[in-house]
Coordinates of C-alpha atoms (C1' of nucleotides) in Angstrom, one line a residue:
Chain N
X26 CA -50.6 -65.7 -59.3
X27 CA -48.5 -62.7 -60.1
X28 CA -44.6 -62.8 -59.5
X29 CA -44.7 -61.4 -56.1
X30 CA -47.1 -58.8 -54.5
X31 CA -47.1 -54.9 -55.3
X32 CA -43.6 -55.2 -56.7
X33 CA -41.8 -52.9 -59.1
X34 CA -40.3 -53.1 -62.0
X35 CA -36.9 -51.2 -62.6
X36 CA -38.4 -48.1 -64.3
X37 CA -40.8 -47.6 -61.5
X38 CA -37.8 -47.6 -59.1
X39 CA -35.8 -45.6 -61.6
X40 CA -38.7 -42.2 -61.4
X41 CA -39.4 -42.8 -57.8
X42 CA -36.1 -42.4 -56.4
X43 CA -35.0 -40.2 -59.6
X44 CA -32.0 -41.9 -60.2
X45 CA -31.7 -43.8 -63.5
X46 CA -31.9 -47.5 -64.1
X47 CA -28.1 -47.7 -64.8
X48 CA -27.4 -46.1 -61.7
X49 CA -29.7 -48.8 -59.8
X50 CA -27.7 -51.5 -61.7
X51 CA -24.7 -50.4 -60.9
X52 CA -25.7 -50.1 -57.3
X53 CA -26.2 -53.7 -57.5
X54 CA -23.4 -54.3 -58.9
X55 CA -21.0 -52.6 -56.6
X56 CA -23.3 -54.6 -53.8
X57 CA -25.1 -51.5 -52.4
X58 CA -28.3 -53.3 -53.2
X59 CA -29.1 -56.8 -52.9
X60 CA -29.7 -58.2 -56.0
X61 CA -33.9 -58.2 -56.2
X62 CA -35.6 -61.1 -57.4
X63 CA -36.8 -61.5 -60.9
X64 CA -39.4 -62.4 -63.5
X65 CA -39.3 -65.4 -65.5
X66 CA -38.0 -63.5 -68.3
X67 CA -35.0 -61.8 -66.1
X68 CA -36.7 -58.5 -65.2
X69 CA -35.8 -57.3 -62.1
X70 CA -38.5 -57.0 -59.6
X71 CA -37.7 -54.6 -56.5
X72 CA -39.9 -54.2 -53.3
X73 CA -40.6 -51.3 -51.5
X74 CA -37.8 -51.6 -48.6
X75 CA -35.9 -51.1 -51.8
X76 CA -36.7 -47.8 -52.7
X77 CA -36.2 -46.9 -49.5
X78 CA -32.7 -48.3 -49.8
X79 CA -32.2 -46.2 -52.7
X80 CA -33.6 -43.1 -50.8
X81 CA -31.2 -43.7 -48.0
X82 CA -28.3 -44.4 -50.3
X83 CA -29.1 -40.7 -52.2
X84 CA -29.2 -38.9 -48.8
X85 CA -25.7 -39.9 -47.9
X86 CA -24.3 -39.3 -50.9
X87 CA -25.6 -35.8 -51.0
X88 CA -25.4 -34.7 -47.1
X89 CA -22.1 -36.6 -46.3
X90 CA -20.5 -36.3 -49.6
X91 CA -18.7 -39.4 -48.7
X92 CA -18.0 -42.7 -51.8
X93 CA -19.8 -45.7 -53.1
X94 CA -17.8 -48.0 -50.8
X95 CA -18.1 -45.8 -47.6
X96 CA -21.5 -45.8 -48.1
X97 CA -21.8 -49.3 -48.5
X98 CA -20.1 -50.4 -45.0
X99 CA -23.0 -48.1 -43.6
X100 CA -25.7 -49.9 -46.0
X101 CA -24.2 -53.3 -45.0
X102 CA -24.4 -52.2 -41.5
X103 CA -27.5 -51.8 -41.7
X104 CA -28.5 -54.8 -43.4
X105 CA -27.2 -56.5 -39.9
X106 CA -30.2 -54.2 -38.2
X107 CA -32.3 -56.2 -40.6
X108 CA -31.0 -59.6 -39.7
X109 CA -31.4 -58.7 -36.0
X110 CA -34.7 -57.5 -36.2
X111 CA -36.2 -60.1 -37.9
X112 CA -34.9 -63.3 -36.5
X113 CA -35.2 -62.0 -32.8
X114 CA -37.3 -64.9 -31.8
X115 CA -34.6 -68.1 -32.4
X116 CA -32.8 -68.1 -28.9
X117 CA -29.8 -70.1 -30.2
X118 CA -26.9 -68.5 -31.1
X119 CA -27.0 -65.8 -28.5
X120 CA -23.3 -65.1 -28.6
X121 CA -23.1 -64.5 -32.1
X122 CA -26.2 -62.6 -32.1
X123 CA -24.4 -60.3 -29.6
X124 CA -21.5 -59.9 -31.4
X125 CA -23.3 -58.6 -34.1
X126 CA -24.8 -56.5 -32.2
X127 CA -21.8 -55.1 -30.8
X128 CA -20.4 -54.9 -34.5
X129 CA -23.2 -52.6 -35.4
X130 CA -23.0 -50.6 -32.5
X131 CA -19.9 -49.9 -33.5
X132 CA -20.4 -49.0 -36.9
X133 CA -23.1 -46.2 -36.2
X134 CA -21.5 -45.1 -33.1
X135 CA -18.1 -44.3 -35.6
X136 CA -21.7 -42.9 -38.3
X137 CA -22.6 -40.7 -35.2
X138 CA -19.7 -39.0 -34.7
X139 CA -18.8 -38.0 -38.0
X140 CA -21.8 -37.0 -38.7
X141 CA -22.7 -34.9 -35.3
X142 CA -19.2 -33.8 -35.9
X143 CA -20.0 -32.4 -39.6
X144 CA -23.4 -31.2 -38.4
X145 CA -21.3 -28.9 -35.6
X146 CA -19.2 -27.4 -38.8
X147 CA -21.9 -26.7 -40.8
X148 CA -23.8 -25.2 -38.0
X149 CA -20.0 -22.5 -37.5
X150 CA -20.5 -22.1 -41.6
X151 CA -24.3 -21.0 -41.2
X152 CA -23.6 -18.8 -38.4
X153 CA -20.6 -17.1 -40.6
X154 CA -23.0 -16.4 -43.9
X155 CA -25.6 -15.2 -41.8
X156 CA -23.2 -12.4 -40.1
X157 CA -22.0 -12.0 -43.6
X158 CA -25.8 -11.5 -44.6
X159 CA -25.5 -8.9 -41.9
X160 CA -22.5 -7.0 -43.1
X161 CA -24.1 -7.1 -46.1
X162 CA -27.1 -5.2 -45.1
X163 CA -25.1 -2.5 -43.0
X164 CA -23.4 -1.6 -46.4
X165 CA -26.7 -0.8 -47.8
X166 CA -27.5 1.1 -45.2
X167 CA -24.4 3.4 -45.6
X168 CA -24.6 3.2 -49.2
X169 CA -28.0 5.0 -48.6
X170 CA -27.0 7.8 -46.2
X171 CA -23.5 8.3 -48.6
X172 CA -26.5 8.8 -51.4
X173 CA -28.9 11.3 -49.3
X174 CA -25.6 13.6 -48.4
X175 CA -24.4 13.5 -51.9
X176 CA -27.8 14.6 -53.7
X177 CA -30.2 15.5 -51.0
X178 CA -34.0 16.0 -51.5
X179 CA -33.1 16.2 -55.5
X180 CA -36.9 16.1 -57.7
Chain K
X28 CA 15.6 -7.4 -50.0
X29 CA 13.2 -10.5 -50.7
X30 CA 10.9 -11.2 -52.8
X31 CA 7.9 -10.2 -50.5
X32 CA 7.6 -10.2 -47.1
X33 CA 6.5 -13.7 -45.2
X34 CA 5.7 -15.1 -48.9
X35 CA 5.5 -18.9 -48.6
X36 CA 6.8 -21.5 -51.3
X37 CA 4.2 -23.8 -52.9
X38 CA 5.9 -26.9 -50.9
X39 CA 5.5 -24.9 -47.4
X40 CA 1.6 -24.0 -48.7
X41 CA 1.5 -28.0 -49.5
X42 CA 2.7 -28.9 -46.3
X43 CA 0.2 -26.3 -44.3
X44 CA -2.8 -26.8 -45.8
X45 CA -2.1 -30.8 -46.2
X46 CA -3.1 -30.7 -50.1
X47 CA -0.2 -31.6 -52.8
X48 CA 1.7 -29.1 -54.9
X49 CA -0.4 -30.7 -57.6
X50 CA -3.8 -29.8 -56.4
X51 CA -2.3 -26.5 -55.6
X52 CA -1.6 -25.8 -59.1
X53 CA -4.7 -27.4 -60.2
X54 CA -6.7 -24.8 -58.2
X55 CA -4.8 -22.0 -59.7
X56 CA -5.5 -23.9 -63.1
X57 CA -9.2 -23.9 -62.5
X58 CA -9.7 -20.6 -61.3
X59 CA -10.2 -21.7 -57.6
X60 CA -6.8 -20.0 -56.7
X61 CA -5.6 -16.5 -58.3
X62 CA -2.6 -17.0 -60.2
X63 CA 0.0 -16.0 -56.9
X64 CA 2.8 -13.7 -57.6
X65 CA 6.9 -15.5 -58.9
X66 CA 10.0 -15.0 -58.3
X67 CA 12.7 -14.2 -60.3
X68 CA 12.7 -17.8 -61.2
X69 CA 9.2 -18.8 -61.6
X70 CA 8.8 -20.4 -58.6
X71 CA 5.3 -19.3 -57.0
X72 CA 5.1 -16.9 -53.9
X73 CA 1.8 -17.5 -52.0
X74 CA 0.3 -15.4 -49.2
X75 CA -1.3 -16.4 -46.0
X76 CA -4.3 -15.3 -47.5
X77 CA -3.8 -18.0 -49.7
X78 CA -3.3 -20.2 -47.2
X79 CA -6.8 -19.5 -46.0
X80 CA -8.6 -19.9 -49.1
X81 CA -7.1 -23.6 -49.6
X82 CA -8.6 -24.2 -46.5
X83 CA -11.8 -22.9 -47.1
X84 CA -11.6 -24.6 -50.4
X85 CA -11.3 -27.7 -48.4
X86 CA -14.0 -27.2 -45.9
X87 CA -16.5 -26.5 -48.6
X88 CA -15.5 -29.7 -50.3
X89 CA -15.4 -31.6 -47.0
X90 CA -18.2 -30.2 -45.6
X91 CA -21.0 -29.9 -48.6
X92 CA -19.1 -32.1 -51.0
X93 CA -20.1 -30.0 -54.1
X94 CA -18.1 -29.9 -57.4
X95 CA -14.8 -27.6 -57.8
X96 CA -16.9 -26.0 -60.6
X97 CA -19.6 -25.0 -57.4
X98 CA -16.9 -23.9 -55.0
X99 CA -15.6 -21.4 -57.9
X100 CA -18.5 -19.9 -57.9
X101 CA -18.7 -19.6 -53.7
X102 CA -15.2 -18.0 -54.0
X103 CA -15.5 -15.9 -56.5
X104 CA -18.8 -14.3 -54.4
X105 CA -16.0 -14.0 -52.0
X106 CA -13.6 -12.4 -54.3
X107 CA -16.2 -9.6 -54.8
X108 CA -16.6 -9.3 -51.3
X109 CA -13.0 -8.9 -50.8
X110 CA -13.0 -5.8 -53.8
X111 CA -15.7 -4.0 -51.7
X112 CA -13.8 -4.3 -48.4
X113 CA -10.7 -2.9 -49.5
X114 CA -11.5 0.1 -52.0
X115 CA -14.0 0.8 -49.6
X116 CA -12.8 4.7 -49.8
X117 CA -13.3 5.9 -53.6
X118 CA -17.2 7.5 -53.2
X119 CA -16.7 6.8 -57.4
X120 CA -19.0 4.9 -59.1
X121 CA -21.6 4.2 -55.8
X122 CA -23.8 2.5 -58.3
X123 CA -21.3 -0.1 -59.6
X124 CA -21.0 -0.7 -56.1
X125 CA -24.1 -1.5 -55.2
X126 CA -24.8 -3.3 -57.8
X127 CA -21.8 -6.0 -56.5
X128 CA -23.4 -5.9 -53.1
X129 CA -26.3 -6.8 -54.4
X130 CA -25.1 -9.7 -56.3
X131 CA -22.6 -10.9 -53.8
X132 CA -26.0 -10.5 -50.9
X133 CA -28.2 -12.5 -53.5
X134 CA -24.9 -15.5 -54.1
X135 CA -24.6 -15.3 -50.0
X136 CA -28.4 -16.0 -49.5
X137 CA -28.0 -19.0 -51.9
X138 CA -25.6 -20.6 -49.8
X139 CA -27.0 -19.8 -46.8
X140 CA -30.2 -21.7 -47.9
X141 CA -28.4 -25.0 -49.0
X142 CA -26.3 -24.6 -45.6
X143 CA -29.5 -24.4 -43.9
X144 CA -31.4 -27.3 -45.3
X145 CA -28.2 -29.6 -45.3
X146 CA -27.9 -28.3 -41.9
X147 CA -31.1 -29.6 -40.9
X148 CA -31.0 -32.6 -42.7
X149 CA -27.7 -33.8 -41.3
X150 CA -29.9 -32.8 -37.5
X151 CA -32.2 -35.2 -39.0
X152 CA -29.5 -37.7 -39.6
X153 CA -28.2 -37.6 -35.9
X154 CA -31.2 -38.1 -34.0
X155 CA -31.9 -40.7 -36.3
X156 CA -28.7 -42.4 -35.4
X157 CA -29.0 -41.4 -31.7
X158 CA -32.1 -43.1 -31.5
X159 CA -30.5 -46.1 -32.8
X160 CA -27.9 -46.2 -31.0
X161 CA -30.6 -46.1 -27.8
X162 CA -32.1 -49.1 -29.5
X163 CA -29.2 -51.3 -29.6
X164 CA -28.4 -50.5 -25.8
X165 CA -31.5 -51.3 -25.0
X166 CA -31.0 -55.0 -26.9
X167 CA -28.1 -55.8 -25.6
X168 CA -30.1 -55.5 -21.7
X169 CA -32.7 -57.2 -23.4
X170 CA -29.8 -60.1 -24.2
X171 CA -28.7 -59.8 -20.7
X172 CA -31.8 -60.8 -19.5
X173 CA -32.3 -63.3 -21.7
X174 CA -29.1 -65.0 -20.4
X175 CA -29.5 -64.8 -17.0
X176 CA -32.9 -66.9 -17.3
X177 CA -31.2 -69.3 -19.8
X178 CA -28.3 -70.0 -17.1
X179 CA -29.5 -68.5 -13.6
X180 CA -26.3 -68.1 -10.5
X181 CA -24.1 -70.4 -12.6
X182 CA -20.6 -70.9 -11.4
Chain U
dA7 C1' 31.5 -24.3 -59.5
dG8 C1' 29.2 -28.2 -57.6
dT9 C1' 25.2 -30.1 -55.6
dA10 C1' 21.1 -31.2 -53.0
dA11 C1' 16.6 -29.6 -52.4
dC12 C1' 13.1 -27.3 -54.5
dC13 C1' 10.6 -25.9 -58.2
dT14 C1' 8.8 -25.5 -63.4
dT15 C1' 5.7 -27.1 -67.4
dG16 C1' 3.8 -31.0 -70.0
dA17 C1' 1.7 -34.9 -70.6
dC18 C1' -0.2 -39.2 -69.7
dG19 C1' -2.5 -42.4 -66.1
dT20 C1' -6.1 -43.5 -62.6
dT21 C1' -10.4 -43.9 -60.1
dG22 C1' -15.2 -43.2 -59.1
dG23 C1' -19.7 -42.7 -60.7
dC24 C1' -22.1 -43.2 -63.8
dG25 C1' -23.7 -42.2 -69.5
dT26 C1' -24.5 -44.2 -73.7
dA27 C1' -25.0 -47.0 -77.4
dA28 C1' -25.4 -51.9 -79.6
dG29 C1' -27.8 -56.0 -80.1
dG30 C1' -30.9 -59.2 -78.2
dT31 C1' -35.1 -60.7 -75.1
dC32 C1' -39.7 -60.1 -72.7
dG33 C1' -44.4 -58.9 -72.0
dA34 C1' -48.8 -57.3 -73.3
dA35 C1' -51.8 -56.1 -76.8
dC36 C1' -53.8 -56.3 -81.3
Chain P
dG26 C1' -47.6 -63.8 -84.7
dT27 C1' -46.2 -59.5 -85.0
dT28 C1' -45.6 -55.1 -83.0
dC29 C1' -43.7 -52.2 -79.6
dG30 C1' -42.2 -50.5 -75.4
dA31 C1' -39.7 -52.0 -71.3
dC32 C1' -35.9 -54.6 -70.0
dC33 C1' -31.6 -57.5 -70.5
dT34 C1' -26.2 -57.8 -70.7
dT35 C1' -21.8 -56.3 -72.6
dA36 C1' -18.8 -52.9 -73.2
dC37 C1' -16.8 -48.8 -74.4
dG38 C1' -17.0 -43.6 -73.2
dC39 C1' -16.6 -39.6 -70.3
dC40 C1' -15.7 -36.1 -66.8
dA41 C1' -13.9 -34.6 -62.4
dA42 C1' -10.1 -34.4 -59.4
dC43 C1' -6.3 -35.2 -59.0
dG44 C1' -1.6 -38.8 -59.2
dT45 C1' 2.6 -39.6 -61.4
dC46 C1' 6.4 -39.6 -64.1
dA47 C1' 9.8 -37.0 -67.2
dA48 C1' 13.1 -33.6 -68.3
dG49 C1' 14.7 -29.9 -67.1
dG50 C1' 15.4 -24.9 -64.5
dT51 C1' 16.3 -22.3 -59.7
dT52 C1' 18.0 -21.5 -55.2
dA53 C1' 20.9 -21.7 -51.5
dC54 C1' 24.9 -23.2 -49.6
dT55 C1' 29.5 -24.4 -49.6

DNA sequence: AGTAACCTTGACGTTGGCGTAAGGTCGAAC
DNA sequence: GTTCGACCTTACGCCAACGTCAAGGTTACT
């Protein structure tokens, strides 16, 4: 029987998500990933929902520009998706499931609006380099006719 | 006579821009800021134009969350850009000048590309969490329900 | 001339996000 | 049973982007 089904070892993860294997300790260690499971020996063994984990973790990072520790309220956030998700079926507990729910609406609704508010901004800042692109081109343009006036029809 | 008309102290700059007098000089250390004109004293004389570039400074590092070391290189393209606007007149040198358009269009058009693609990826991001959002609404109902078969008319 | 508020440079401290050995273990193959 | 690459923990190192004194000079006002 192998240790667990189409799992991956740390090095795998590591070139997939193209991050290195310190950085995936240390996102364990800061509790942005669940500790995986392990081999007899100690080797970490990571599943696929992993890597996406990892994925997810990069792409705020690099659009939102935002720390480790802002990230991981999102991340944990979303780990109460998980929990929801999954045990849907027992009926007991209904209260607490709803507070939960409540709790993560929260937490993306507060995601939403920073981020539809930093997708407006950037939006203003495209808009601006592309008139600047513009500009850019009209100045060309003059540059040209200043040329044909100075020296025209020369060779 | 003062030292220049409207000229702001580094405190007043601090205060406006919502950055310390430290980061201020630390910009102007870096190359982010150009060394602003003294007084008699020492004591730094910004512009309004200054003003302005903190807060562009800012937004970049707010908004795309890139490296000072990046942002130089964004403000310096708009240092050039600046040059060609004002000695707009002098028909001198037309080559030189063209040659700065050129590099200044080719450092705009690199922007404008990462501006576009984070753009859309942060688009991404927002429908994603839009949709989730919907999800959880439509949960909670779900919940409702649930609760009103559990415990039907009570009280 | 005193003084409070503001500024100067210099230098060391801090925090986040990893990098990079050092020394030992594990796993598979030969 | 040894070899060898992948992995383990521990721990110190590093850079960016400032924070935070310290010790003094400047300005403006009275």
């Amino acid at each position: 029987m192998a240790e667990k089904q189409g799992a991956l070892q740390i090095g795998e993860v590591a070139q997939r998500t193209g991050v290195t294997q310190r950085t995936l300790r240390f996102y364990e260690e800061k509790g942005l990933l669940r500790p995986p499971s392990r081999m007899d020996g100690g080797f970490r063994l990571y599943s696929e929902e992993d890597v996406k984990r990892v994925e997810h973790i990069r792409r705020l990072q690099d659009l939102l520009g935002i720390s480790l520790a802002e990230i991981k309220e999102m991340v944990d956030a979303d780990e109460v998706l998980r929990d929801l998700r999954s045990q849907y079926r027992p009926e007991s507990a209904i209260t607490e499931k709803r507070n939960q729910l409540e709790k993560a609406t929260a937490v993306t609704e507060a995601q939403f609006a920073i981020v539809k508010q930093k997708t407006e901004q950037m939006r203003e800042m495209e808009t601006q380099l592309e008139e600047r692109l513009r500009l850019f081109t009209r100045w060309k343009q003059e540059l040209d006719e200043l040329e044909k006036k100075a020296a025209p029809t020369r060779g």
